[in-house]
CSV table of C-alpha atoms and ligand atoms in Angstrom, one decimal:
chain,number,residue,atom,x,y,z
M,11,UNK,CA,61.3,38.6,-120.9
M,12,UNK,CA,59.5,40.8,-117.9
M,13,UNK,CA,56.2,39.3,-118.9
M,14,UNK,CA,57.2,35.5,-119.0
M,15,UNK,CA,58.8,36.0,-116.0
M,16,UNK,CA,56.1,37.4,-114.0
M,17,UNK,CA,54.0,34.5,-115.4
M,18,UNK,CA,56.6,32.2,-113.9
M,19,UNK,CA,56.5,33.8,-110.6
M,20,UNK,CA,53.0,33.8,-110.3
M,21,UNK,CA,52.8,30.2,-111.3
M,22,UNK,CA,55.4,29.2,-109.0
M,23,UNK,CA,54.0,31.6,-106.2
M,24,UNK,CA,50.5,29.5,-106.8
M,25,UNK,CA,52.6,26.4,-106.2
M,26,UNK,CA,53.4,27.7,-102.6
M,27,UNK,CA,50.2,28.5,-101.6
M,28,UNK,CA,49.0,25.3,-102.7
M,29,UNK,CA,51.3,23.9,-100.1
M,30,UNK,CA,49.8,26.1,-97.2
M,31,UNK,CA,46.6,24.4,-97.9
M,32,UNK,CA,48.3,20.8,-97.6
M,33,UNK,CA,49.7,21.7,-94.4
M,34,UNK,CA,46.7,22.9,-93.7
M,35,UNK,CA,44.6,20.0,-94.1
M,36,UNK,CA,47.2,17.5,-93.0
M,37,UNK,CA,47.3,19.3,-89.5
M,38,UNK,CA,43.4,19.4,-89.7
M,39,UNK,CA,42.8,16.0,-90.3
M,40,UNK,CA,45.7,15.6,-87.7
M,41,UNK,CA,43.7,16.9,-85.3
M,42,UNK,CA,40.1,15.4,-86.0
M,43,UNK,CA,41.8,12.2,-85.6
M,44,UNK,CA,44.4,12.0,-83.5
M,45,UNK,CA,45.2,8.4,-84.4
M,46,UNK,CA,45.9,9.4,-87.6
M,47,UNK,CA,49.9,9.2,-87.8
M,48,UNK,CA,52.0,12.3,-89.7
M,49,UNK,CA,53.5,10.3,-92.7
M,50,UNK,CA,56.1,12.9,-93.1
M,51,UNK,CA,57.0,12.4,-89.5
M,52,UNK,CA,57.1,8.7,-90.0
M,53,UNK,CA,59.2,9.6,-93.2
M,54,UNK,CA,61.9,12.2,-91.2
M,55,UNK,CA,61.8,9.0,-88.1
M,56,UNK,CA,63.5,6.7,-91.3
M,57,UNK,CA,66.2,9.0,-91.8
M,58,UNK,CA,69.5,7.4,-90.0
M,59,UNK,CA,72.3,9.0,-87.9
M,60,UNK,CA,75.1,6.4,-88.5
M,61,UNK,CA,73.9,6.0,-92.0
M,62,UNK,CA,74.3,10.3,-92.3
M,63,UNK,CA,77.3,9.3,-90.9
M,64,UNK,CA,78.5,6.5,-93.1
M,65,UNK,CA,77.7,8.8,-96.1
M,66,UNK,CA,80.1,11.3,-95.1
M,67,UNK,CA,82.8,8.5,-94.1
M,68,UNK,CA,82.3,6.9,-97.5
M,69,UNK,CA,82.8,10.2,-99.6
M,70,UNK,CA,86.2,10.8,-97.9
M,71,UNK,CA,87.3,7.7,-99.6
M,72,UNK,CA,87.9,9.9,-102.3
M,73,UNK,CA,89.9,12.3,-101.0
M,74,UNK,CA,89.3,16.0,-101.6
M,75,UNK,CA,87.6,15.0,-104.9
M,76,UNK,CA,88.7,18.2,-106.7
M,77,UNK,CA,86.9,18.4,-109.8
M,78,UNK,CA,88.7,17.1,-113.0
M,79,UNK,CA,90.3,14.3,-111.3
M,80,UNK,CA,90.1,10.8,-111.1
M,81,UNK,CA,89.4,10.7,-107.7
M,82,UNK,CA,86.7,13.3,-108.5
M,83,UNK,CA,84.8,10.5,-110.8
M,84,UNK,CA,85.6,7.9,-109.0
M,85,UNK,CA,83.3,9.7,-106.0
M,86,UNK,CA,80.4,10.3,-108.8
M,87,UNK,CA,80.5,6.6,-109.8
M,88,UNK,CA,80.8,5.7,-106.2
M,89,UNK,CA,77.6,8.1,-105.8
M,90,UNK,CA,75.7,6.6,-108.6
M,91,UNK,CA,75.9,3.4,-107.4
M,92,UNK,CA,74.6,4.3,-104.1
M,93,UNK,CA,71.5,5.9,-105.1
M,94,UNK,CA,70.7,2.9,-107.4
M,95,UNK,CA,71.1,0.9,-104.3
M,96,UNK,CA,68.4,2.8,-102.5
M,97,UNK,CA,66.1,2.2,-105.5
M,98,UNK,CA,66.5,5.8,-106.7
M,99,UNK,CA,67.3,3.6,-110.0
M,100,UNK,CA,66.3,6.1,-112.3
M,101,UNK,CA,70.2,8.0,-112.4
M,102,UNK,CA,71.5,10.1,-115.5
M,103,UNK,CA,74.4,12.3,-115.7
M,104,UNK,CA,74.9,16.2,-116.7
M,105,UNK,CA,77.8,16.3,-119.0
M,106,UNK,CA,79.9,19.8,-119.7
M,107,UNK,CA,83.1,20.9,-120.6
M,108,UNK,CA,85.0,23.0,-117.5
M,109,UNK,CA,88.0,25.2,-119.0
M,110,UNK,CA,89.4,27.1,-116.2
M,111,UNK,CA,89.6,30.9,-116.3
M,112,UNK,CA,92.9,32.2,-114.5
M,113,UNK,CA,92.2,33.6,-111.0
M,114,UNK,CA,94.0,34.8,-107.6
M,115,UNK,CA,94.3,31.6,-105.3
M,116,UNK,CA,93.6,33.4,-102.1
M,117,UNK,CA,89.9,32.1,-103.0
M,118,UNK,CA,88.9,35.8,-102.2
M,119,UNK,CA,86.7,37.0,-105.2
M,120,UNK,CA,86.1,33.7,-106.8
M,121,UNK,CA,83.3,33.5,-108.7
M,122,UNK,CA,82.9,36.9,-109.2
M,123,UNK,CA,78.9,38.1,-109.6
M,124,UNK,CA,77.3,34.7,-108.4
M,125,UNK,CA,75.0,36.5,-106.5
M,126,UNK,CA,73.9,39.6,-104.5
M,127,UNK,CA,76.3,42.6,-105.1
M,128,UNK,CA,78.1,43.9,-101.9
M,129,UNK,CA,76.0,46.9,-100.7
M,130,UNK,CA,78.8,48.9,-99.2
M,131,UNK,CA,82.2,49.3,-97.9
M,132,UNK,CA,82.2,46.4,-95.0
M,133,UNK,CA,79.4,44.4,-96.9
M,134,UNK,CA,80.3,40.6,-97.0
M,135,UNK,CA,79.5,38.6,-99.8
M,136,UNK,CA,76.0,38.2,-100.5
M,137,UNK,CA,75.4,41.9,-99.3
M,138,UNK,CA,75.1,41.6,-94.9
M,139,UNK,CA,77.1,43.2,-92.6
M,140,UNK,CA,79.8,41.6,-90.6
M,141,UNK,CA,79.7,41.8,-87.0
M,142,UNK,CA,81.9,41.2,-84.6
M,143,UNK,CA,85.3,39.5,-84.4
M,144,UNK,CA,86.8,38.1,-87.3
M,145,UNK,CA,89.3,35.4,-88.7
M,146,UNK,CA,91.5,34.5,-91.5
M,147,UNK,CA,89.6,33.0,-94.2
M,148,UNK,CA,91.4,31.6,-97.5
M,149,UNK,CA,92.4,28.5,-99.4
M,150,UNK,CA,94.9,25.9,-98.6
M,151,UNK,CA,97.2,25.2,-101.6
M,152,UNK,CA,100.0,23.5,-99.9
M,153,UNK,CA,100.4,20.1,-100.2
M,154,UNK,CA,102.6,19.9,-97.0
M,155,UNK,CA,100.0,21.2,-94.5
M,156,UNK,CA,98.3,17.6,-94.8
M,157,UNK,CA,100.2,15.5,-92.3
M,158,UNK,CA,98.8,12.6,-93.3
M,159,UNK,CA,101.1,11.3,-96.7
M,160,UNK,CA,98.7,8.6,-97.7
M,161,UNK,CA,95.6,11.3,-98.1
M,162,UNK,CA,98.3,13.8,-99.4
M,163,UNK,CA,99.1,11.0,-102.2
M,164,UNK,CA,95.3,10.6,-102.7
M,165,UNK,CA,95.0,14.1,-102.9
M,166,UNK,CA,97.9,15.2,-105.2
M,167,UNK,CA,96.6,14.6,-108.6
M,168,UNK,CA,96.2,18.1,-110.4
M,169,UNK,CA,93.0,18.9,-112.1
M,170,UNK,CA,93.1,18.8,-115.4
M,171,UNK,CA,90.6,20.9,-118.3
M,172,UNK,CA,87.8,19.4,-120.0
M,173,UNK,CA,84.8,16.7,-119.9
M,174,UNK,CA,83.0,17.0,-116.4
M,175,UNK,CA,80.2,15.2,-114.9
M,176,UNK,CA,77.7,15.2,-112.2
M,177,UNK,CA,74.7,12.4,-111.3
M,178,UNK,CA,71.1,12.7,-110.2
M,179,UNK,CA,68.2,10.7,-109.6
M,180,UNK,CA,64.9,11.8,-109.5
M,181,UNK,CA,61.7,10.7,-107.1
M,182,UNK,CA,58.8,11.1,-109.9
M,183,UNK,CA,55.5,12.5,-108.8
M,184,UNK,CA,52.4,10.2,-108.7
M,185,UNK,CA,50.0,13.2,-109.5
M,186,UNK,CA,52.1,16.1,-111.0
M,187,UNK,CA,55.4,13.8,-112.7
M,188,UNK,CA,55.8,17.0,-114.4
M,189,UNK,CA,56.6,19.7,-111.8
M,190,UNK,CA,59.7,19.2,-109.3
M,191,UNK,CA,61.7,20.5,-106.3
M,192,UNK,CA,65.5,20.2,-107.1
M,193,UNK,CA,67.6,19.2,-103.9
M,194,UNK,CA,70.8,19.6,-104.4
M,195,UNK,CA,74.4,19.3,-102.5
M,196,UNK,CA,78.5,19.6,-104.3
M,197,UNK,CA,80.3,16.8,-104.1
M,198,UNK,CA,83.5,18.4,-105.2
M,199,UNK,CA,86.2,19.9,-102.7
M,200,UNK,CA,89.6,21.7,-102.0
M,201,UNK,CA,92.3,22.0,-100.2
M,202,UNK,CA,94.2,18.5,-99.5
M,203,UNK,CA,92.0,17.3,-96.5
M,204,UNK,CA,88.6,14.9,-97.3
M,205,UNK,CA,86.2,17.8,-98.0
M,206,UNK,CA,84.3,16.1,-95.0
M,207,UNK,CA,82.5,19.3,-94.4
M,208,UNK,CA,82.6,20.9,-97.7
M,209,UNK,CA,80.2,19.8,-98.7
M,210,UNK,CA,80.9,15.6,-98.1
M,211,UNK,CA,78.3,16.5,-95.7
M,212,UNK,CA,75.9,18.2,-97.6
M,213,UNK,CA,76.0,15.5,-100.3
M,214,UNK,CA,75.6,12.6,-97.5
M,215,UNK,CA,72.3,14.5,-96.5
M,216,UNK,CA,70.9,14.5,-100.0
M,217,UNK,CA,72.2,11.0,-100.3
M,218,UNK,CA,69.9,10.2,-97.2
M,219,UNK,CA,66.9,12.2,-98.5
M,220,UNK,CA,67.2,10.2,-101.6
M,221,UNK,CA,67.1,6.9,-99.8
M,222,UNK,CA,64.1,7.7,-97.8
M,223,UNK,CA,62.0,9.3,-100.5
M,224,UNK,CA,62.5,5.6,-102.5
M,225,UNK,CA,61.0,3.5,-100.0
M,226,UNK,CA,58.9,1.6,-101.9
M,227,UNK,CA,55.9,2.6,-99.9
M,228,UNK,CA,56.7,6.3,-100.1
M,229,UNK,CA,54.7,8.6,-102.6
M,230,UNK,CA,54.5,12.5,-103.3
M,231,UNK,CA,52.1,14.0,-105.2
M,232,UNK,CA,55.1,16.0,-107.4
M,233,UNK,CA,58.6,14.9,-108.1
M,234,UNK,CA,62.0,15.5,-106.1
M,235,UNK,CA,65.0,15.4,-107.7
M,236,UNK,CA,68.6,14.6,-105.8
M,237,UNK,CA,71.6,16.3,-107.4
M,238,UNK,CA,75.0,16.5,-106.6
M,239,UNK,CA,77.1,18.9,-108.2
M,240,UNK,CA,80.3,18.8,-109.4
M,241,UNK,CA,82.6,21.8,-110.2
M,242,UNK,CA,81.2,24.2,-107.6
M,243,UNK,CA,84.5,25.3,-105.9
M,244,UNK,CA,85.5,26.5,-109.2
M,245,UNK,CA,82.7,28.9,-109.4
M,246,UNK,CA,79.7,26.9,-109.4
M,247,UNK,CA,80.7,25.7,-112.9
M,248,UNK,CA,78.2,22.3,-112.4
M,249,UNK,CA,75.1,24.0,-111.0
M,250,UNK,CA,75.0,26.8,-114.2
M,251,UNK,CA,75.3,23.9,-116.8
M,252,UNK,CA,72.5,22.1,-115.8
M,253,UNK,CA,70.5,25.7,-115.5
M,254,UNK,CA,71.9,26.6,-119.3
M,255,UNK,CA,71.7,22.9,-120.8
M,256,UNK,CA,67.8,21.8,-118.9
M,257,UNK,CA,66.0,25.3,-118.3
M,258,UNK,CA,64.3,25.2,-121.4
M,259,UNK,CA,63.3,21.3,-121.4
M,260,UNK,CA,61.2,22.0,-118.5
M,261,UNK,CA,57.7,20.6,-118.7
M,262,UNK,CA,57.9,19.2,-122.0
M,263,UNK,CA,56.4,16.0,-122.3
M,264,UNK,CA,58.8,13.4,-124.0
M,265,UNK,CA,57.6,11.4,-126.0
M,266,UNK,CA,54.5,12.7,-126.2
M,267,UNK,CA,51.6,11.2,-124.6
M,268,UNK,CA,53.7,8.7,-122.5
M,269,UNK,CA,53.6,10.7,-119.5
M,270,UNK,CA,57.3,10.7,-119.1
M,271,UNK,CA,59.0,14.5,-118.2
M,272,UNK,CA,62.6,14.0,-118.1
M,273,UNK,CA,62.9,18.1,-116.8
M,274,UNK,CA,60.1,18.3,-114.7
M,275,UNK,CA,59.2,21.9,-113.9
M,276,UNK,CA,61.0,23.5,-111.6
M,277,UNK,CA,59.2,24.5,-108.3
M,278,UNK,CA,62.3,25.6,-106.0
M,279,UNK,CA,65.9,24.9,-105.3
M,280,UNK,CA,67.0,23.6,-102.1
M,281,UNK,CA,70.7,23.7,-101.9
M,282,UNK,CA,72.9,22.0,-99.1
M,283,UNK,CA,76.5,23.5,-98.3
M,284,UNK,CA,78.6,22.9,-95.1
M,285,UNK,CA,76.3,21.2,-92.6
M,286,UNK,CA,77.8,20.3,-89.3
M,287,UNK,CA,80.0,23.1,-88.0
M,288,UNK,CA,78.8,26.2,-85.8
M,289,UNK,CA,81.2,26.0,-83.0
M,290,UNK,CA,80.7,30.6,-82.6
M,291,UNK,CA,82.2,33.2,-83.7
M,292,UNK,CA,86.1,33.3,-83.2
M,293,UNK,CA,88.0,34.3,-80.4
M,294,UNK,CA,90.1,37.1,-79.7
M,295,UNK,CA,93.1,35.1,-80.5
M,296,UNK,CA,91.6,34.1,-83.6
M,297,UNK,CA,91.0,30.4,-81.7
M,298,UNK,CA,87.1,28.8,-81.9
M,299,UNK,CA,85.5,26.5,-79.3
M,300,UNK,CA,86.4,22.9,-79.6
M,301,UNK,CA,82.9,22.0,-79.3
M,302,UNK,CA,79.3,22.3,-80.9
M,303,UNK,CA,78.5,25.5,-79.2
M,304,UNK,CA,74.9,24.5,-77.4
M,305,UNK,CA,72.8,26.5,-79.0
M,306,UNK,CA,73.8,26.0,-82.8
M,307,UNK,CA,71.5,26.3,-85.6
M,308,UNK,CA,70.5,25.5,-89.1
M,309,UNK,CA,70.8,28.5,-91.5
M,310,UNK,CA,68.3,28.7,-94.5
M,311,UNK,CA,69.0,31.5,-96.8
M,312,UNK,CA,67.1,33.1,-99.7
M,313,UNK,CA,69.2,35.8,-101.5
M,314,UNK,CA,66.9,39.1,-100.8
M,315,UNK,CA,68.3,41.1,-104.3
M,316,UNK,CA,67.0,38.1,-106.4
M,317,UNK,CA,64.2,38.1,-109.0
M,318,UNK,CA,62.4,35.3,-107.0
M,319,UNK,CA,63.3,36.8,-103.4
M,320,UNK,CA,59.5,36.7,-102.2
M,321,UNK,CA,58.7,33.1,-103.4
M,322,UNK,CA,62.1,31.9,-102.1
M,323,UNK,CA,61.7,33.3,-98.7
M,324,UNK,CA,58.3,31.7,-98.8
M,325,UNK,CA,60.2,28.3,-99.6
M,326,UNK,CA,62.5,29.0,-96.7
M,327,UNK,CA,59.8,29.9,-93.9
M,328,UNK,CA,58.4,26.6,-95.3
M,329,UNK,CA,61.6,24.9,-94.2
M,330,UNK,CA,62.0,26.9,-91.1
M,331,UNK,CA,58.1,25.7,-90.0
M,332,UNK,CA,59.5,22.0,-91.0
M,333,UNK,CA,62.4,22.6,-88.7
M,334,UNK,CA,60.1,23.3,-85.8
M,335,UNK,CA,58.0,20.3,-86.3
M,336,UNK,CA,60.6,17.8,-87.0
M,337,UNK,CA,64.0,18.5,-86.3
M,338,UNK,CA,65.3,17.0,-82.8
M,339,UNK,CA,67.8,18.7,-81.7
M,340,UNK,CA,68.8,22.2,-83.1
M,341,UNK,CA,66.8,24.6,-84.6
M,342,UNK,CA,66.8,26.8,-87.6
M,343,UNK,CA,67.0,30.3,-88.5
M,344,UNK,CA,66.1,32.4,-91.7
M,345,UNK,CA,68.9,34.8,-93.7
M,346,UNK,CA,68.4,36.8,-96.6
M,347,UNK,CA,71.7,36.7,-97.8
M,348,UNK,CA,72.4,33.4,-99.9
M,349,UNK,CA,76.1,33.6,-101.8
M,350,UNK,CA,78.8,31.4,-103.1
M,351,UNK,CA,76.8,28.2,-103.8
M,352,UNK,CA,74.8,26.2,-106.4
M,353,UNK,CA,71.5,27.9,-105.9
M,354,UNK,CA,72.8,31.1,-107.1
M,355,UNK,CA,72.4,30.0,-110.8
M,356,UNK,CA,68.9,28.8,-109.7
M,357,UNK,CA,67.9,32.6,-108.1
M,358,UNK,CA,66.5,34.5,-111.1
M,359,UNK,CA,65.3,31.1,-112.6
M,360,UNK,CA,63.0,29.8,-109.5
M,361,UNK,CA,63.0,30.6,-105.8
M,362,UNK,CA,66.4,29.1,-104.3
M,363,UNK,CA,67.3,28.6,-101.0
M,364,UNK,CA,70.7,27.4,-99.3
M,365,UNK,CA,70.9,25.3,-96.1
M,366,UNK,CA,74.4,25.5,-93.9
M,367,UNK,CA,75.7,25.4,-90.8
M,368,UNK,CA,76.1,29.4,-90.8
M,369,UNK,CA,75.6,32.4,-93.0
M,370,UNK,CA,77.9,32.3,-95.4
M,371,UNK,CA,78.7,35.7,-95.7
M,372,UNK,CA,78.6,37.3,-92.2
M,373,UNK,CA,79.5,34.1,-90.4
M,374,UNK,CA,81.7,31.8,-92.6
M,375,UNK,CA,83.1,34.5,-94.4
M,376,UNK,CA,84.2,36.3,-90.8
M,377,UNK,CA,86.2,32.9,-90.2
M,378,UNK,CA,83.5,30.8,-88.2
M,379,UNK,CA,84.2,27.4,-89.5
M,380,UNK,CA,88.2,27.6,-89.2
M,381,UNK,CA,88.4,23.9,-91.5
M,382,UNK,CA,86.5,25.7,-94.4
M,383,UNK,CA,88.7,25.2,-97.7
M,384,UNK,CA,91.5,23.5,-94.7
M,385,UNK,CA,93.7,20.2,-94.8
M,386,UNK,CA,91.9,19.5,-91.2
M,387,UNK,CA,88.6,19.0,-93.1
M,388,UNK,CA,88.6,15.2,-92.0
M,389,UNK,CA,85.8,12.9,-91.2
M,390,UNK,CA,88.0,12.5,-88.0
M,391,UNK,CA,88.0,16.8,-87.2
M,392,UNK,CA,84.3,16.6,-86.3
M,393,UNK,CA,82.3,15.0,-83.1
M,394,UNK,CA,79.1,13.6,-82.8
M,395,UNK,CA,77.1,16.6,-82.3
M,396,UNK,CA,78.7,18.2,-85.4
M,397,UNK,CA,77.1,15.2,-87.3
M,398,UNK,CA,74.2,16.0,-85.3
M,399,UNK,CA,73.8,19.7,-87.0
M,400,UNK,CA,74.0,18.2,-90.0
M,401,UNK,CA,71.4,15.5,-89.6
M,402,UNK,CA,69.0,18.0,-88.2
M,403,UNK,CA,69.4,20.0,-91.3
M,404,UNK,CA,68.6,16.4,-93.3
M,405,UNK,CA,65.2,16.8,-90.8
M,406,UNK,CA,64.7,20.0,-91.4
M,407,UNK,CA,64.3,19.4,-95.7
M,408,UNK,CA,63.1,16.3,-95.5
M,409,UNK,CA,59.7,17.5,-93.4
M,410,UNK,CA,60.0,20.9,-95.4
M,411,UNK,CA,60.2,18.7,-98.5
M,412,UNK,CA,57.2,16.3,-97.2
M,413,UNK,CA,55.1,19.4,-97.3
M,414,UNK,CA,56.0,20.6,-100.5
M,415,UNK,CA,55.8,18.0,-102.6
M,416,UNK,CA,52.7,16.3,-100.9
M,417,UNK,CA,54.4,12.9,-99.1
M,418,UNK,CA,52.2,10.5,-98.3
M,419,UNK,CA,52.3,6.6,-97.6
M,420,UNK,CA,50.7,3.7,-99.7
M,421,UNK,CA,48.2,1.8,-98.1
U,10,LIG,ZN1,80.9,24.2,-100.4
């Protein structure tokens, strides 16, 4: 178990430092030439605003898709079809039975053990150490706090046990088809708003990253694949299927000889969750600013008491250097605290990484995003320069991804 681990790291570890060396040598030949253009810059200049935009207007359709509705499906169908329409044609489903374990709905606790242990009496989840002022933080289960009765009606199907999907779509790698970076957002929600935020937003990033990457005169050198989970506000039920169901498929050719790896090897997990909305930390009153505060950022988080905590803080520094190349507006900061998302299943498997608008335990945990798990997470809630956050983060992967996977352009 230790040994074939190690070997994983170290292969993994050799995977990352082959990407130093293609950053290297793109920013030498970038400077012996400058007329030479960056084709992961020209790649990052394709991604869209409105279309960002669009993606998180056309999940909300859907209500707050809780998992093991029909809304729910409807969203992953609606999904599907979208990536087939950017030419990421090649989509397949995850399939898993979810039977729900009885819990307390003050959302406090839930999924218990996902990642790093709380290191003391005022840790937060994921192990840091709040500061500062805090708010309430919890679930909303009440029907009546949504205003509007057509999305309450949209949204009051109950859940019910049993089958469960969740799509992807997968760029495949012209040199090395059989190794792959997972990208990865949760398309499921709560709490009778549109799950706008959480994590509509995340998912209309990967959506974006998935359109880009299939340009038809796009290549990488290994493959990307675009997931979006389902079942994560349950515990990240969705993510830990597809880790137990696919970890040991990984590499295998199939069939043999034809050069076909439908479970790449996994390189790193980059997880997307809550994109667009770091308006501070509360007030006294309990009140946050009503706008973007100016100087908001993009958290990428490796969780520090994982197996693969050196390789995945490697994979975030990569993302953080991306940020500073490639991202237009805000900039990005790195955490060693990941929690409470679908790269926690990843952690001991491969370096994962999460990418959010704050840290989730310190920041959204101390109240920070006050439409978290809210009825007022609505497309309508958030402003231009929320989007903005979230976009940046869509930047920030898609240059850290450029790098990793080796983009360049057909000639
Ligand atoms: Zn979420």
């Amino acid at each position: 178990m230790r040994v074939s681990s190690l070997a994983i790291a170290s292969s993994a570890l050799l995977a990352l430092s082959g990407i130093s060396a293609i950053a290297q040598s793109g920013r030498a030949a970038a400077t012996s030439a400058d007329s030479t253009p960056d084709p992961i810059k020209i790649a990052v200049g394709r991604l869209d605003f409105e279309r960002y935009k669009a993606n998180v207007k056309g999940l909300t359709q859907f209500g707050d898709r809780r998992q093991g509705t029909k809304r729910n499906r409807d969203a992953v169908d609606w999904i599907e079809a979208q990536l087939k329409s950017y030419g990421c044609t090649n989509t397949e489903r995850i399939t898993y039975d979810y039977q729900p374990v009885p819990r307390d709905t003050t959302g406090r606790g839930r999924g218990g053990g996902r990642a790093g242990a709380r290191t003391g009496p005022r840790a937060a989840q994921g192990g840091g150490t709040p500061r500062g002022i805090r708010a309430r933080t919890g679930v909303n289960n009440d029907s009546l706090a949504q205003p509007d009765a057509k999305l309450r009606a949209l949204d009051s199907e109950p859940s019910v046990p049993g089958k469960r999907q969740e799509v992807y779509c997968t760029k495949i790698g012209t040199t090395h088809p059989d190794e792959m970076y997972i990208v990865g957002g949760h398309m499921d929600g709560i709490g009778w708003g549109e799950a706008a935020n959480d994590d509509g937003s995340g998912t209309a990033l990967v959506m974006e990253l998935a359109r880009v990457f299939s340009s038809p005169d796009i290549q990488t050198d290994r493959s990307i694949r675009f997931i979006l989970w389902n079942n994560e506000e349950t515990g990240t039920n969705g993510s830990r299927a597809y880790v137990q169901q696919r970890q040991a498929l990984q590499g295998k050719e199939e069939p043999a000889g034809s050069g076909k790896y439908p479970e790449p090897k996994w390189l790193g997990m980059i997880q997307h969750d809550m994109m667009m909305f770091d308006h501070g930390m509360p007030h006294e009153d309990g009140t946050l600013s009503k706008e973007q505060r100016p100087e908001a950022d993009v958290n990428i988080e490796f969780q520090v008491a994982s197996k693969f905590a050196a390789d995945a803080q490697k994979l975030a520094w990569v993302l953080a250097t991306a940020n500073d190349k490639y991202a237009t507006d805000y900039p990005a900061a790195v955490g060693q605290h990941m929690t409470n998302t679908d790269s926690g299943p990843f952690q001991d498997v491969v370096p994962a990484i999460s990418v959010r608008e704050n840290d989730r335990g310190t920041q959204i945990g101390n109240g920070w995003d006050p439409h978290w798990h809210q009825a007022t997470d609505l497309f309508a809630t958030f402003t231009d320069k929320d989007f903005r956050l979230g976009f940046n983060a869509a930047q920030t992967t898609l240059g850290g991804l450029g790098v990793l996977a080796g983009l360049s352009l057909k000639k």
